[in-house]
Amino acid sequence: MDKRVFTVIAFEFNNLAKKRVYIVLTLLLSLIVFGIFFIPGLITGKDDTPTEPVDGQKTIYVIGEIKDEALLVETLDSFFPEYTFSAATGQSRASLIKEVTEQGQTYGVLTLSENNQAELSVYQSDMFGTVTPRLQDALNRYQALAALTAAGIPANEANETLVPANVSLHEIVQDLGKSQAQNYAFTYAVLMLLYMAVMIYGQIVAGSVAAEKGNRTMELLITSTKPLNLLVGKVLGNGLAGLLQLFLILGSALAGYLLNQGNMSALGMGAITAPMVLRSLLFFVLAYFTFAFLFSALGSLVSRTEEVNQAVTTVTLPFVAVFLVAMSALFTPMSSFVKTMSFVPLFSPFVMFVRTQMTVVPTVQVLIAVVISLLTLVASAMISAKIYRLGTLLYGNPVKLTDLPKLLRR
Amino acid sequence: MQLELKDIHKSFGDKHVLRGMSFTVNTGRAFGLLGRNGSGKTTTARIILDVFRPDQGEVLLDGKRLESDQSRFGYLPEEKGLYPKLPIVDQLIYFGQLRGMTKRAATEAANHWLEVVELSHEKTRKLETLSKGNQQKVQLICALLTDPDILILDEPFSGLDPVNARLLKTIVTEEVAKGKLVLFSSHQMAEVETFCDDIAILHDGTIALSGRLSQIKRSYPQDKVELRILQDGRLVPQPEMLRIVSDLAPERALAEAVGDDLVSLKFQGESERRPFLTTLLNAGYDVDLYEVTVPSLAEIFVETTTKGASHG
């Protein structure tokens, strides 16, 4: 390999990146993922703003067994700033209900009876049903306050005692371990992206190698520069165009995320940190190029683009296996099976990636996995270069994989 | 410069394509490597270009082992192929760069050659929109772009009309005159005959016949003549001539009709040629044509590659 590999990289990169389908697809997908991040905000945003109409307070009449009218109204008012409560002892429930249905102004009738039973009749219930639990809290508070004042404690003291102290509990996981729940969505998304990237760009690279054989450009290429330059240039050129596309899409995802950071918990998505992104990048690149080389080598074994699909199944099947193991690691990142697989060539970059995202992995283990993945990548490139050199000038029937070792030895 | 292939063997599987092939190509002379389809011409080109390694034997340039430096070679493959969907000037520049030129040098060379082959006005068009002949010319530029020392042209005339074929000959003749080493491989004998100084015929994996074309032709026995006779200002018709020949020389000449008034004679030996002409003249015939027929390259080729005979 020499500096001409850069000529090939630039040529291949331009060929792919200047295609109309590439540009349109990149823009479209970027817009879509950017938009996706606004959805949680659009859905949950309604929760924060009261749905009540603003034109005038609505009244809720309270009737029935009331021991301390003033205290009850005060307590209810403090829980429901949007309503006005009014004690209507002496009036019949039926007449009040009639009033509720006739005048839109009155919201409902709250009837208290013996044994802490209460009944709320409303003209129209609110969409999210937040009234009932709040009412329950309010009535419980009222009962407690009533009991305390009856025992001789001044009303304001009793009130202070009962107002919740607002103890806030945050789960702090960074120091002690990792939150599987928080990282799940991110890891899942990266795995899916990786799967798509390998499948799509692997096919593109394999197809482009086969096309060069099909239109016989290969003969000129192979006599113009070394096969290794061609193979590495092709894989990196197309690979980088693929990565650029992914980064543009991820960039718009990040922009969407930053603009909607507050609503992300609804997606099961915790904070995305720099180490998470860096780990993803590292393992992504390792896994992606390892498979891209294998795809391109297989592309060189067929003579026409039509035969590419069939040829690449030899790699897609093991790749799907790797992907499935990585997905299982997402659910059982601590299992010994997953731990073992994170050191197996080809599996390593995927499975170790999941482990580092979902659990705390000793640095040594991560380094070992990175080294294994790197060696696998180099081995994949070297084997692919051999197959490529052999395959480039082989025409006729597609080479059977079982014959490959024999041919390579020759 | 002298390119020498020595005792080259090459097999693919159990197919033994080349079995001890040797030949030499010299600067300043167009060399034609001839052979039937599948005889191993393309394999030979690929061995010189270091795409294939020979199982045995070596390729020497001026007595030294050839380094695989692609910039010294210009190659026009038999299977023509470039990127169909790319503008022609772009891919020419790309191939120039692949062979080690700078982008600027490649651009200049591409523009120069497009001018020479009269394709400047088409340079931004996609290759696939060009006619077959023009595509072939682009392919030729690809071979010439780096100003290589050694030109290997595999079936360069296929797809070219007579005008373009002449253009190709002019260009290649200039390259030969510039001191380039030019190797043709072809099975189009007529083109090779008018063009190549030296030939080698590849048959059964070895060189069955090689040398200077004019000498090879000379080396064939000059025992055939074409004969035409005039009588009273008219050409004697061919059946009449056959009768005359068999009357005059029943033993010595084998006569064969060629045209309405043309007969071909094959003597038992070259020495019979002159005495028979004397006999004809003495018998009072007005000989209109009595020309020694040199075998055409096509005939030599057919004879060499069908009988497996080695000659010369």
XYZ file of C-alpha atoms in Angstrom, chain B residues 165-304:
140
model
C -7.644 2.586 -37.305
C -5.375 4.832 -39.344
C -5.286 7.378 -36.509
C -4.267 4.596 -34.126
C -1.535 3.450 -36.499
C -0.197 7.001 -36.804
C -0.111 7.426 -33.035
C 1.558 4.083 -32.425
C 4.066 4.608 -35.232
C 5.058 7.878 -33.565
C 5.455 6.093 -30.250
C 7.641 3.451 -31.865
C 9.729 6.191 -33.489
C 10.100 7.857 -30.079
C 11.834 4.728 -28.895
C 8.957 3.076 -27.098
C 8.732 -0.627 -26.785
C 5.428 -1.625 -28.384
C 3.828 -5.027 -28.103
C 0.656 -5.838 -29.991
C -1.443 -8.814 -29.399
C -3.989 -9.586 -32.015
C -5.665 -12.108 -34.214
C -6.498 -9.546 -36.892
C -3.812 -10.537 -39.368
C -4.462 -7.873 -41.973
C -3.809 -5.081 -39.485
C -0.756 -6.736 -38.022
C 0.657 -7.438 -41.489
C 0.623 -3.790 -42.505
C 1.940 -2.663 -39.207
C 4.256 -4.964 -37.295
C 7.909 -5.451 -38.057
C 8.343 -8.486 -35.881
C 5.873 -11.202 -35.002
C 5.592 -14.211 -32.761
C 2.856 -16.780 -33.133
C 1.733 -18.317 -29.870
C 0.423 -21.825 -30.210
C 0.018 -24.631 -27.695
C 1.679 -22.549 -25.018
C 4.890 -21.937 -26.869
C 6.094 -19.655 -29.642
C 5.562 -21.703 -32.756
C 7.010 -19.093 -35.094
C 8.791 -15.809 -34.560
C 11.050 -13.278 -36.236
C 11.024 -10.409 -38.694
C 7.841 -10.626 -40.726
C 9.511 -9.949 -44.104
C 12.068 -12.685 -43.446
C 9.442 -15.139 -42.319
C 7.619 -14.565 -45.543
C 10.859 -14.975 -47.487
C 11.544 -18.200 -45.659
C 8.502 -19.814 -47.159
C 9.300 -21.561 -50.521
C 8.732 -19.204 -53.446
C 7.078 -21.978 -55.410
C 3.723 -20.407 -56.194
C 2.885 -18.028 -59.020
C -0.223 -16.399 -60.381
C -0.607 -16.569 -64.126
C -2.616 -14.595 -66.662
C -2.263 -15.041 -70.472
C -3.243 -12.764 -73.346
C -4.269 -13.996 -76.751
C -5.251 -11.652 -79.583
C -5.628 -8.830 -77.087
C -8.057 -10.816 -74.907
C -7.474 -12.549 -71.607
C -7.507 -16.314 -71.988
C -10.346 -17.794 -69.910
C -9.365 -19.961 -66.978
C -10.446 -23.477 -68.310
C -8.378 -22.814 -71.431
C -5.375 -21.876 -69.304
C -5.680 -25.020 -67.181
C -5.548 -27.020 -70.439
C -2.489 -25.081 -71.662
C -0.634 -25.647 -68.361
C -1.382 -29.367 -68.258
C -0.284 -29.657 -71.916
C 3.010 -27.876 -71.299
C 3.921 -29.203 -67.868
C 1.804 -32.166 -66.859
C 4.219 -33.207 -64.107
C 5.894 -30.096 -62.834
C 3.058 -27.666 -62.024
C -0.220 -28.058 -60.205
C -2.710 -25.595 -61.586
C -5.680 -24.239 -59.697
C -8.344 -21.819 -60.817
C -8.329 -18.536 -58.903
C -10.590 -16.268 -60.980
C -12.301 -16.099 -64.373
C -8.979 -15.541 -66.094
C -6.450 -16.154 -63.332
C -4.716 -19.391 -62.453
C -2.483 -20.253 -59.547
C 0.438 -22.613 -60.129
C 2.280 -24.584 -57.491
C 5.599 -26.063 -58.535
C 7.380 -28.981 -56.980
C 10.276 -26.671 -56.234
C 11.321 -23.030 -56.532
C 13.752 -23.951 -59.356
C 10.861 -24.993 -61.598
C 9.505 -21.468 -61.757
C 11.798 -19.899 -64.337
C 11.983 -22.853 -66.746
C 8.181 -22.978 -66.949
C 7.997 -19.275 -67.817
C 10.534 -19.919 -70.600
C 8.439 -22.849 -71.811
C 5.351 -20.643 -71.883
C 7.101 -17.871 -73.797
C 8.730 -20.340 -76.188
C 5.330 -21.816 -76.924
C 4.357 -18.342 -78.126
C 2.001 -17.305 -75.348
C 1.694 -13.643 -74.425
C 2.175 -13.729 -70.639
C 0.227 -10.906 -69.017
C 1.067 -11.769 -65.381
C 3.547 -14.162 -63.798
C 3.879 -13.181 -60.165
C 5.410 -15.059 -57.257
C 2.829 -15.311 -54.465
C 4.199 -14.722 -50.983
C 2.060 -16.372 -48.324
C -0.059 -13.834 -46.458
C 0.356 -13.600 -42.711
C -3.101 -15.087 -42.408
C -1.995 -18.139 -44.358
C 1.161 -18.487 -42.318
C -0.891 -18.108 -39.166
C -3.452 -20.711 -40.175
C -0.760 -23.129 -41.225
C 1.192 -22.638 -38.008
